[in-house]
Coordinates of C-alpha atoms and ligand atoms in Angstrom, one line a residue:
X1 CA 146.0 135.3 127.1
X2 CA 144.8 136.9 124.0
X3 CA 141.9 134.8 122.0
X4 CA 140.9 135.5 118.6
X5 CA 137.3 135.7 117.3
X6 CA 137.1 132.6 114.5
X7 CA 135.4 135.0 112.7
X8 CA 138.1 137.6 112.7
X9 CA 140.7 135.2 112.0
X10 CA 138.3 134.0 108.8
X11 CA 138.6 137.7 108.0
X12 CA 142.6 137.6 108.2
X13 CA 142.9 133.8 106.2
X14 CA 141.0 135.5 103.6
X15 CA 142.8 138.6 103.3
X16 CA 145.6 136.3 103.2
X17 CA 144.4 134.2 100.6
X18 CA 143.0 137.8 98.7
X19 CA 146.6 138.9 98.2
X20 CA 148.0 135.8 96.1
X21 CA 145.5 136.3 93.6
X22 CA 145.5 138.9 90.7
X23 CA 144.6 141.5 91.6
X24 CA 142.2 142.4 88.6
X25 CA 139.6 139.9 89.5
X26 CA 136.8 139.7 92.3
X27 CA 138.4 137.8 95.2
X28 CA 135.1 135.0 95.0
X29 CA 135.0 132.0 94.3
X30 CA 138.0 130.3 95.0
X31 CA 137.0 127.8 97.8
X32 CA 138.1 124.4 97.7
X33 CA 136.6 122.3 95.2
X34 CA 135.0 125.3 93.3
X35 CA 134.0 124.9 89.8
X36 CA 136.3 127.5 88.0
X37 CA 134.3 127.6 84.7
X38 CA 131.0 126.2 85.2
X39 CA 127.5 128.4 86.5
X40 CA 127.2 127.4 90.4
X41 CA 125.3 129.4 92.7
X42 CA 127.4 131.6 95.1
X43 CA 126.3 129.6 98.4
X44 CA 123.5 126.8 99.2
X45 CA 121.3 124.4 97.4
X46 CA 120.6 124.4 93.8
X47 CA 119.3 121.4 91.6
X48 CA 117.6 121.4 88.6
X49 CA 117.9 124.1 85.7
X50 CA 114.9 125.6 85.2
X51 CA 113.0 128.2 82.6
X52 CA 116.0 128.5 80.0
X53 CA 115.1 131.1 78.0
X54 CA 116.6 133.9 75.9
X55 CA 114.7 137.2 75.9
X56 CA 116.2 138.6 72.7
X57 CA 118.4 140.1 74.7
X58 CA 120.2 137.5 77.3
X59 CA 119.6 133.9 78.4
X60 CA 118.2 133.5 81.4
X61 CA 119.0 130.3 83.6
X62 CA 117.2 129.7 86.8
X63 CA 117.2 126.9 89.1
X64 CA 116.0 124.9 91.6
X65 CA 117.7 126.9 94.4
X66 CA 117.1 126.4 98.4
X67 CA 118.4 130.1 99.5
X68 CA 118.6 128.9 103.4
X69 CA 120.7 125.7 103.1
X70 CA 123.2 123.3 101.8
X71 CA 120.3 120.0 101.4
X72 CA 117.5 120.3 99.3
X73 CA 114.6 121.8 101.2
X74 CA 111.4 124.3 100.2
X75 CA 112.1 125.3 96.8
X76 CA 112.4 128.4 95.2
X77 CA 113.8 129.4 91.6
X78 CA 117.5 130.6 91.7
X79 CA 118.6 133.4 89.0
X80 CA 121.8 134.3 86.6
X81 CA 121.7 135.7 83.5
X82 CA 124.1 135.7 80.7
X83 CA 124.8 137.1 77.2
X84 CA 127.0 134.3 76.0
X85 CA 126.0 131.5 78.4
X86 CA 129.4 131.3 79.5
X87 CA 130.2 134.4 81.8
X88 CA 127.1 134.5 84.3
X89 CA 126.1 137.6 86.3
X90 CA 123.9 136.7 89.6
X91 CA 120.2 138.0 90.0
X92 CA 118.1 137.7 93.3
X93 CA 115.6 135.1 93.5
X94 CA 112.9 134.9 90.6
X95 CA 110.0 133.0 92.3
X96 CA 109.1 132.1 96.1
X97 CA 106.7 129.8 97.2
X98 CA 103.5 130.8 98.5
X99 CA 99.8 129.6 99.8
X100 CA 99.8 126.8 96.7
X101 CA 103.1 125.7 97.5
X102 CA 107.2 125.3 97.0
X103 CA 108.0 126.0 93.4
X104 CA 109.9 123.0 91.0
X105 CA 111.4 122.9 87.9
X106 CA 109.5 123.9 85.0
X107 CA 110.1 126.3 81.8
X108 CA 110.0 129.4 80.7
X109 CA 108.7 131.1 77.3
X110 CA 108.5 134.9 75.5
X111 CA 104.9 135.1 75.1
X112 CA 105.7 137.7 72.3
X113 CA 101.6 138.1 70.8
X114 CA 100.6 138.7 74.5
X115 CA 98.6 135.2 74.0
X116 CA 98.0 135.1 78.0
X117 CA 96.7 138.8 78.3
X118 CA 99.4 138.9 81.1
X119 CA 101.5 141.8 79.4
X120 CA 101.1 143.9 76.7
X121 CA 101.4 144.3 73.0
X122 CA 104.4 146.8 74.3
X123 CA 105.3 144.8 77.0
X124 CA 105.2 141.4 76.2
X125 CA 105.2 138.8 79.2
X126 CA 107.8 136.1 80.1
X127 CA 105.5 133.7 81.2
X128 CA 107.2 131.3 83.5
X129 CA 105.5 127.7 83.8
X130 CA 106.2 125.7 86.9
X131 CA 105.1 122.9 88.8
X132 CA 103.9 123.7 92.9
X133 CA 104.7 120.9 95.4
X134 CA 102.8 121.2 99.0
X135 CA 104.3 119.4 101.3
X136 CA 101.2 119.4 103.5
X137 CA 98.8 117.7 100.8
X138 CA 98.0 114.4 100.3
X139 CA 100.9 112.6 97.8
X140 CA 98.2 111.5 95.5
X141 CA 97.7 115.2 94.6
X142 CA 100.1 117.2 96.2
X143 CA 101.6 118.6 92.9
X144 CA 100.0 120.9 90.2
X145 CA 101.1 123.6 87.8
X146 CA 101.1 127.6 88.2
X147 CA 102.4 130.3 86.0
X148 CA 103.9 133.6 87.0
X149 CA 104.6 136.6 84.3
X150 CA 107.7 139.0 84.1
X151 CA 107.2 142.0 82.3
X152 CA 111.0 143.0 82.8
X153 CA 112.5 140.5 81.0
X154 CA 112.7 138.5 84.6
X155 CA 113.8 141.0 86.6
X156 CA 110.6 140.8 88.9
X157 CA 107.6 138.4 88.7
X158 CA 103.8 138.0 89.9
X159 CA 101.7 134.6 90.2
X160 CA 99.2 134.8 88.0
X161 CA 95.8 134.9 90.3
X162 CA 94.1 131.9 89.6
X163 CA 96.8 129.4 90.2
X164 CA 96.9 126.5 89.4
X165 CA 96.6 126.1 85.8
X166 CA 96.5 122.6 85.9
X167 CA 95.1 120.9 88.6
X168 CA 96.1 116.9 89.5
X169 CA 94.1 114.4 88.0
X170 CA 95.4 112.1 91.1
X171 CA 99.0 111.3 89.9
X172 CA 101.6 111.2 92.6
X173 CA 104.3 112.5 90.6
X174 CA 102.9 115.0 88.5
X175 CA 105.4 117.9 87.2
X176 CA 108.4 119.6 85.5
X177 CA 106.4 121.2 82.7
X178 CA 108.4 122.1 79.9
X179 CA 106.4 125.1 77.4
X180 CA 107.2 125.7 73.7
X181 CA 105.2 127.4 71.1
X182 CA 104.0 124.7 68.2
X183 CA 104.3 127.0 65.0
X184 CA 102.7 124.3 63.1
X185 CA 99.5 124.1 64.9
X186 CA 99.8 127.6 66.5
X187 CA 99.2 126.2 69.7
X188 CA 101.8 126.2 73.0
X189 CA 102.5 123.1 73.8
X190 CA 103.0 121.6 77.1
X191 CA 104.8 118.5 78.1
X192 CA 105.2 117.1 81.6
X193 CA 105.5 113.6 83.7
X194 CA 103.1 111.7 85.5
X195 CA 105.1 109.0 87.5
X196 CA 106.3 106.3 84.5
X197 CA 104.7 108.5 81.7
X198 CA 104.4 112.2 79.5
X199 CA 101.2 114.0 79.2
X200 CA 101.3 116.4 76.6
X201 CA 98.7 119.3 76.9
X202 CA 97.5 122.4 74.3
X203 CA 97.0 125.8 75.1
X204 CA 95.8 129.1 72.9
X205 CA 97.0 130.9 76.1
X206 CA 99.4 129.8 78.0
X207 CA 96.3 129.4 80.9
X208 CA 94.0 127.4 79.7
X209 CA 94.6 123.6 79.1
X210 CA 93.5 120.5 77.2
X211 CA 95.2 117.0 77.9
X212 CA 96.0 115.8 74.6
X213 CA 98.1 112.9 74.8
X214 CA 100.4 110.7 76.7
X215 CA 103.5 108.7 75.5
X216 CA 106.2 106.3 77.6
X217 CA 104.5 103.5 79.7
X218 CA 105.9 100.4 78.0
X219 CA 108.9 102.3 76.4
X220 CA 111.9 103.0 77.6
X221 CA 114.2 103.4 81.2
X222 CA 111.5 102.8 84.0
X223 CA 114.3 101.9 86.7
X224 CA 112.5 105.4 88.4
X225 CA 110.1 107.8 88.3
X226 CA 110.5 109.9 85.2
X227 CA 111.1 113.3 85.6
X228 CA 112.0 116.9 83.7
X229 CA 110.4 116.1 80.0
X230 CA 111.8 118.5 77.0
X231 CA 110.3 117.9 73.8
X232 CA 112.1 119.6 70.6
X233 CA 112.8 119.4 67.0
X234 CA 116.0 118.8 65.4
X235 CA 116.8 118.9 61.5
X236 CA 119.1 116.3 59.4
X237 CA 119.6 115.9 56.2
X238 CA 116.6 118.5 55.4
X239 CA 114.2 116.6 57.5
X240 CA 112.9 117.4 61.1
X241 CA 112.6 114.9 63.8
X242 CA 111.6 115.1 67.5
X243 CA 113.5 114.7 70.6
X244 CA 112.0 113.9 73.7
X245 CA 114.2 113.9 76.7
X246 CA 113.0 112.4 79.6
X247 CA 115.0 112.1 83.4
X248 CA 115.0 109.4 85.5
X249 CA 116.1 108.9 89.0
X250 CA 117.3 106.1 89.9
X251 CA 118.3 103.8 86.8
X252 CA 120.8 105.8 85.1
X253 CA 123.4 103.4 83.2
X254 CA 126.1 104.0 85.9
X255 CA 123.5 104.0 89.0
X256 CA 121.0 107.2 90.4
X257 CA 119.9 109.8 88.4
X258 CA 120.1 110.0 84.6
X259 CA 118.9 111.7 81.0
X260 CA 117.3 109.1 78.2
X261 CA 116.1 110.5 75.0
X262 CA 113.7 109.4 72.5
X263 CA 113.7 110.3 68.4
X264 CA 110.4 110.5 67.0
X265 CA 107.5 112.5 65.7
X266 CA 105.4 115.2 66.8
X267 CA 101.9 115.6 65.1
X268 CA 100.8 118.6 67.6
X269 CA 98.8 116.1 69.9
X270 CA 101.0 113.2 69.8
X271 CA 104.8 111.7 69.9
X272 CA 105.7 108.7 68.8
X273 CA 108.6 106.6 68.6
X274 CA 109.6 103.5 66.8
X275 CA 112.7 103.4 69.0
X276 CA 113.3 100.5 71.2
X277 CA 116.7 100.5 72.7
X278 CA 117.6 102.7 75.3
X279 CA 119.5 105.5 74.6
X280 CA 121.1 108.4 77.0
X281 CA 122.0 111.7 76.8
X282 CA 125.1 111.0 79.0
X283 CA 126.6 108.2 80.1
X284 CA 128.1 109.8 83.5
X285 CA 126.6 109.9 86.8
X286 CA 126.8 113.9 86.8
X287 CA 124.4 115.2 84.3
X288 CA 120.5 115.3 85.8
X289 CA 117.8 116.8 84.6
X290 CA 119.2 119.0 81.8
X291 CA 116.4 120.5 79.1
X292 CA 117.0 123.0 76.5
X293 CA 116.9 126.8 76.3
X294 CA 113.2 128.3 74.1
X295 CA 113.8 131.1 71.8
X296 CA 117.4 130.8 71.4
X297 CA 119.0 133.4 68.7
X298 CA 120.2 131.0 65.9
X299 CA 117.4 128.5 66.2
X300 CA 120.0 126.3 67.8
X301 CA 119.2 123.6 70.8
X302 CA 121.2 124.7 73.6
X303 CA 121.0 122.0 76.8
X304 CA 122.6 122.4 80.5
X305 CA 122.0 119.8 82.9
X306 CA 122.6 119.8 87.0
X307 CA 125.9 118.0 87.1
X308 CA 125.0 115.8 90.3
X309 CA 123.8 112.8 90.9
X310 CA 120.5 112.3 93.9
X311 CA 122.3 109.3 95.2
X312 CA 125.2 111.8 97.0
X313 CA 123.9 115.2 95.7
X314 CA 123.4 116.4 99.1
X315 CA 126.7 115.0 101.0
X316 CA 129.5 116.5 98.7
X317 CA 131.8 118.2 100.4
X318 CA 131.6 121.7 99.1
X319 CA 130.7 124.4 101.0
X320 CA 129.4 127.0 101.3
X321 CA 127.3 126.3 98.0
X322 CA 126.2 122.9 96.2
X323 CA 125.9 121.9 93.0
X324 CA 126.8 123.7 89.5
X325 CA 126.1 123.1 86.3
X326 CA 127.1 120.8 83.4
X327 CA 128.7 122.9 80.5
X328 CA 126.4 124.1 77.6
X329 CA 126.2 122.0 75.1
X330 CA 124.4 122.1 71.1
X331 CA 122.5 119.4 70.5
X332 CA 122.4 117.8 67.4
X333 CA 121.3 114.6 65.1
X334 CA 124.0 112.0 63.8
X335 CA 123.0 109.3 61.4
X336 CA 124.9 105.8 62.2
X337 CA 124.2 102.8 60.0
X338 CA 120.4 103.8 59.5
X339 CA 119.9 104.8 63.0
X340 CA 119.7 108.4 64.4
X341 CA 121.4 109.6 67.2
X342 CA 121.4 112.5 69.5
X343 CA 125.2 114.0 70.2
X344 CA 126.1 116.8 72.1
X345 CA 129.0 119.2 71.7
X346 CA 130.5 122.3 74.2
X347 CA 128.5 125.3 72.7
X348 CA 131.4 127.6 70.4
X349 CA 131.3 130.5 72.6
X350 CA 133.3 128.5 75.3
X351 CA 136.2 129.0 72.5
X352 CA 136.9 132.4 74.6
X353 CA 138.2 130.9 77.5
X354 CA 140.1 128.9 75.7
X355 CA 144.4 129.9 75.3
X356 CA 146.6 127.2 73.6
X357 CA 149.7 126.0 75.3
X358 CA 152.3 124.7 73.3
X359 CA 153.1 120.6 73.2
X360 CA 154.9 118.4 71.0
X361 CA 152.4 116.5 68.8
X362 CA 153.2 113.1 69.0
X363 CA 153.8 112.7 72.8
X364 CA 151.7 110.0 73.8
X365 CA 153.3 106.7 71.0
X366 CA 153.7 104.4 73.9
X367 CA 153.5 106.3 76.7
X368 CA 154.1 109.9 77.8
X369 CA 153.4 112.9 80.2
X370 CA 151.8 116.4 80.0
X371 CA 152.2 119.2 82.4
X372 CA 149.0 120.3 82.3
X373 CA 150.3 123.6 84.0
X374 CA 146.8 124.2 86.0
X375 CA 143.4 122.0 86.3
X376 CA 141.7 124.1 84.2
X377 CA 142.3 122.4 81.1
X378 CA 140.6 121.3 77.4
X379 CA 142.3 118.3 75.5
X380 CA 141.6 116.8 72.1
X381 CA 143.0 113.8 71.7
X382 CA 143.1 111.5 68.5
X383 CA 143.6 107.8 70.1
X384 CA 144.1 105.3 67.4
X385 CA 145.3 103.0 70.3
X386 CA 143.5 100.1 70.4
X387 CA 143.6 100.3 74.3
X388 CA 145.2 103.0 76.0
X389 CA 145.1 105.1 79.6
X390 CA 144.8 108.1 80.5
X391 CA 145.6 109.3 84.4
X392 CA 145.1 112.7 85.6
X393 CA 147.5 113.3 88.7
X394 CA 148.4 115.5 91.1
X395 CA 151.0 115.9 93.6
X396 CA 149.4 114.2 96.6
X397 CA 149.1 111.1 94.0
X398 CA 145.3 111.5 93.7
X399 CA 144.5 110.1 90.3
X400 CA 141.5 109.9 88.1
X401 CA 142.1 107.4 85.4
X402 CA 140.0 106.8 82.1
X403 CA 140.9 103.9 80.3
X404 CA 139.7 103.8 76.6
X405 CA 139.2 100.0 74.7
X406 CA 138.5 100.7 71.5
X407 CA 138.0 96.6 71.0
X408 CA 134.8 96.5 73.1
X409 CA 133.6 100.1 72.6
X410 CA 133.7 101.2 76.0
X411 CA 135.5 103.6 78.3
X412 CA 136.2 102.8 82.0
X413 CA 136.4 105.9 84.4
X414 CA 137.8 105.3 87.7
X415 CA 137.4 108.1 89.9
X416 CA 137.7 106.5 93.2
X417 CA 141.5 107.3 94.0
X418 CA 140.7 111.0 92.4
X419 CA 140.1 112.8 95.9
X420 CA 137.3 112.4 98.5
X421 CA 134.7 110.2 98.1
X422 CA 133.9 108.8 101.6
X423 CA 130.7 111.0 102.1
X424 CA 128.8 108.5 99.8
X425 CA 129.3 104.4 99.5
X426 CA 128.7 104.7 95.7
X427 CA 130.4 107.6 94.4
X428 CA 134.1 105.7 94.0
X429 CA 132.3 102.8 91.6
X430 CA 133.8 102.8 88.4
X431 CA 131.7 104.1 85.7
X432 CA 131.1 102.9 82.2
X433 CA 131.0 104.3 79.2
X434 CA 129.8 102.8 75.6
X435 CA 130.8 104.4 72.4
X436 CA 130.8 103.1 68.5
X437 CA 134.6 102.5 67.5
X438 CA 133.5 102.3 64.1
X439 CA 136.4 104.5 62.5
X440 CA 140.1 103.9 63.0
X441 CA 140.9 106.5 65.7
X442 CA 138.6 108.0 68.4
X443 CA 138.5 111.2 69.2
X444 CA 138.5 112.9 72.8
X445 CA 137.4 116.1 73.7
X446 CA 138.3 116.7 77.2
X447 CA 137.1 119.4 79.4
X448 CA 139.1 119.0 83.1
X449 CA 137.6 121.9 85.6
X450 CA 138.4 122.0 89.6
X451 CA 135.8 119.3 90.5
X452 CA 134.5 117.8 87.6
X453 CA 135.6 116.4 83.9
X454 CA 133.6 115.7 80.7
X455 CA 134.1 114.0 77.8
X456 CA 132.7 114.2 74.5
X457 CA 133.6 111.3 72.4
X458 CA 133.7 111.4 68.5
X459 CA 132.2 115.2 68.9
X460 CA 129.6 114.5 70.8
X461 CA 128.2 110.5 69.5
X462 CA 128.8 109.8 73.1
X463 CA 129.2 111.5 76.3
X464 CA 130.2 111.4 79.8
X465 CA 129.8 114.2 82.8
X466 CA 132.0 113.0 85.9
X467 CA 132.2 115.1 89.5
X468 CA 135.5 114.0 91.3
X469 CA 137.1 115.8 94.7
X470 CA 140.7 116.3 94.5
X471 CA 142.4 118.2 97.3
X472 CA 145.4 119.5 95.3
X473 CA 144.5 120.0 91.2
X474 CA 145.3 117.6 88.7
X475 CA 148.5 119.1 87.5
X476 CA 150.0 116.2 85.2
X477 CA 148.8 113.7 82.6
X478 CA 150.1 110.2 82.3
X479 CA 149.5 107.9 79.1
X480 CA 149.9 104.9 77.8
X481 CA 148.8 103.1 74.8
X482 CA 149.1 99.8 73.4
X483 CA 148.6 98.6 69.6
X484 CA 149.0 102.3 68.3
X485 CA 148.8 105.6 69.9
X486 CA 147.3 108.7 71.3
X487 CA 147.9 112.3 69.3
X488 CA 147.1 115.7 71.3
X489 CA 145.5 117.7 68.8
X490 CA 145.0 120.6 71.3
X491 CA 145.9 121.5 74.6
X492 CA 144.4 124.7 75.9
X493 CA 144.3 126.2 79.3
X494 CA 140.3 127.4 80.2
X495 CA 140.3 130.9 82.4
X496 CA 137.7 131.1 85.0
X497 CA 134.8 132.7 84.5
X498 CA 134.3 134.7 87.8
Ligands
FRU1 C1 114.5 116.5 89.5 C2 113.4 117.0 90.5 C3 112.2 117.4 89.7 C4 111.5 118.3 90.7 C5 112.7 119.0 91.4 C6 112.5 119.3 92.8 O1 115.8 116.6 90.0 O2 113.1 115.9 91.4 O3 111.4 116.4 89.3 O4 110.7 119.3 90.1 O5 113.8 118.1 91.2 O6 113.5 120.1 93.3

């Protein structure tokens, strides 16, 4: 009897599967569960965005990446680049570790006056600002910080020589330092965590330096240890306040890893805050870790996160990659009744994948259905309803349902009959969602992609990342509303971007 090689009979299945597709795109990226219009890494590990910078040219997103397997392991710093942060084109590995040690998240600047000496007046650096973790040190003072300098706009990179740049004062969790330049006190500034706590640091040269304060032991989420600090200013109403965005895993709002945030003031040595509620980024479970891109074009705050969660980050059942990211989104202040807010919006240039499908307006008085023609999908929906569903479906009668009370403010997202979730006891819980009903309708925004969906309430005032794992796409939606109703505004299909 004849047998066949699996790996020939691979080859033939993905021939096979090669020929039903158009044949104007590259045949990648098409494996079960694979995000459709979101950055993920073409196989293994990735975590954490790291260094988001634009060069003048490009942005530049890399990322906690582990090049030989699916679990997090010794790290090294992914690569893609992009022009529009929406179509992303693959680079090889920017930084591996060496004799200090495995390379974490950190930042990335343009050191455009040469301030380190690294580059050139001609050539200025890309100074790239990281924290090293060895695993053979003792905890208390296992992680410090290095820098490495790219001279090709990130193409290729050397440690600078005399790494570390900041050694560890004896803090166990000591990293993710996050480098912008200070116009006002022409100074970089550098902000990072040590366990429950920020440390912000000053430097003439990106090499040297000085401790200069710290912020967050008595304020706050401390249900973990705090983690990936961004630190930036945002304008309202022709004033400028400061954001500090600090992760923490676990004690996130719906259980693991989430993003709070902090409004306040930045002197050039210290933030403060008179804030004392707790306020996140995102509600969802899916949106770790995200910090905002230096140096962007406009002046605008750009944010990505890693849409995953450390409680089941590592068991999802995609292969052969895991992880991706959360879309881009502007950040931006909102006042509310005296009180600022941070929101969050899809960045514009995502408008390009978007094509309208036709609908009748007023579909959903009562109750109604949408052929959603594929699960690539962007919905705005106006619900006036004061309580209403919403179920995405599929054939095989998977279904993720969000239900939306407008009485008590809050929106219930039940993904446990969406797909697979057995690889992790907490990943079917439902998850919560507050929002401020304050106006007589509320509206949706709705961004459905092959494994995830995220929601941006009231343009942004609140948001929610969600990872689900249907077998078959969600192809239909079902509503139903009760005292009022729900209005589809728009209704476009998203194209991939691979
Ligand atoms: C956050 C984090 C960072 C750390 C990195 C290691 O997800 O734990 O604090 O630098 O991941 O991969």
């Amino acid at each position: 009897m004849r047998s066949y090689h699996p790996a020939l009979l691979g080859g033939v299945f993905a021939l096979l599967a090669a020929c039903s597709q158009p044949a104007d795109r590259p045949q990648v990226y098409y494996e079960p569960y694979r995000p459709q219009y979101h950055f993920s890494p073409d196989s293994m590990w990735m975590n954490d965005p790291n260094g988001l910078v634009h060069d003048g040219e490009r942005y530049h997103l890399f990322y906690q990446y582990h090049p030989f397997d699916k679990v997090w392991g010794p790290m090294h710093w992914g690569h893609a680049t992009s022009e529009d942060l929406v179509f992303w084109e693959h680079q090889p590995i920017a930084l591996y570790p060496d004799q200090n040690g495995t390379i974490f998240s950190g930042s990335a600047v343009m050191d455009f006056s040469n301030t380190s000496g690294l580059g050139t007046a001609d050539q200025p650096p890309m100074v790239a600002i990281f924290s090293y973790f060895d695993a053979d040190g003792p905890k208390e003072t296992n992680q410090t910080q290095g820098i490495a300098y790219s001279l090709d706009k990130g193409k290729t990179w050397t440690k600078y020589a005399n790494n570390p740049v900041i050694d560890n004062p004896g803090e166990p969790d000591f990293r993710d330092p996050k480098v912008f330049w200070h116009e006002a006190s022409s100074s970089w500034i550098l902000a990072l965590v040590a366990g429950d706590h920020m440390q912000l640091y000053r430097s003439d040269n990106l090499i040297d330096w000085e401790l200069s304060s710290t912020f967050g032991q008595d304020v706050g989420a401390h249900g973990g240890v705090w983690e990936c600090p961004d630190l930036f200013p945002l304008e309202i109403n022709g004033e400028t306040h400061w954001v500090l965005l600090i992760s923490i895993n676990p004690g996130g709002p719906n259980g693991g890893s989430a993003t709070q945030y902090f409004i306040g003031d930045f002197d050039g040595n210290s933030f403060t805050s008179d804030q004392t509620e707790i306020r996140w980024v995102d509600f969802g479970p899916d949106n770790y870790a995200g910090v905002t891109y230096n140096n962007t074009p406009d002046n605008s705050r750009l944010f990505m996160g890693w849409m995953s969660n450390w409680q089941y980050a590592q068991e999802v059942p995609t292969s052969p990659w895991r992880s991706a990211s959360t879309l881009p989104r502007t950040l931006s202040l909102e006042s509310r009744e005296d009180q600022l807010y941070l929101k969050s919006s899809p960045i514009e240039a995502l408008k390009k994948l978007k094509s309208p499908h036709s609908f009748d307006a007023e579909i959903f008085e009562a109750s109604g259905t949408l052929d959603l023609v594929s699960d690539q999908a962007h919905l705005k929906l106006a619900v006036s309803a004061q309580s209403s569903k919403l179920v995405f479906e599929n054939e095989r009668l998977a279904a993720l349902s969000i239900e939306v009370d407008r009485d008590l403010g809050r929106i219930l997202i039940d993904r446990s009959k969406a797909g697979k979730t057995d690889f992790n006891e907490t990943f079917n819980q439902p998850i919560v969602v507050e929002f401020d009903p304050a106006s007589d309708q509320t509206l949706l925004d709705l961004w459905i992609d092959r494994s995830s969906i995220e929601v941006f309430v009231d343009d942004g005032a609140a948001v929610t990342t969600v990872l689900f794992f249907s077998e078959a796409p969600f192809t239909q939606l079902m509503a139903t509303s009760r005292q009022g109703g729900i209005r589809l505004e728009e209704f476009n299909q998203v194209s991939r971007i691979w």
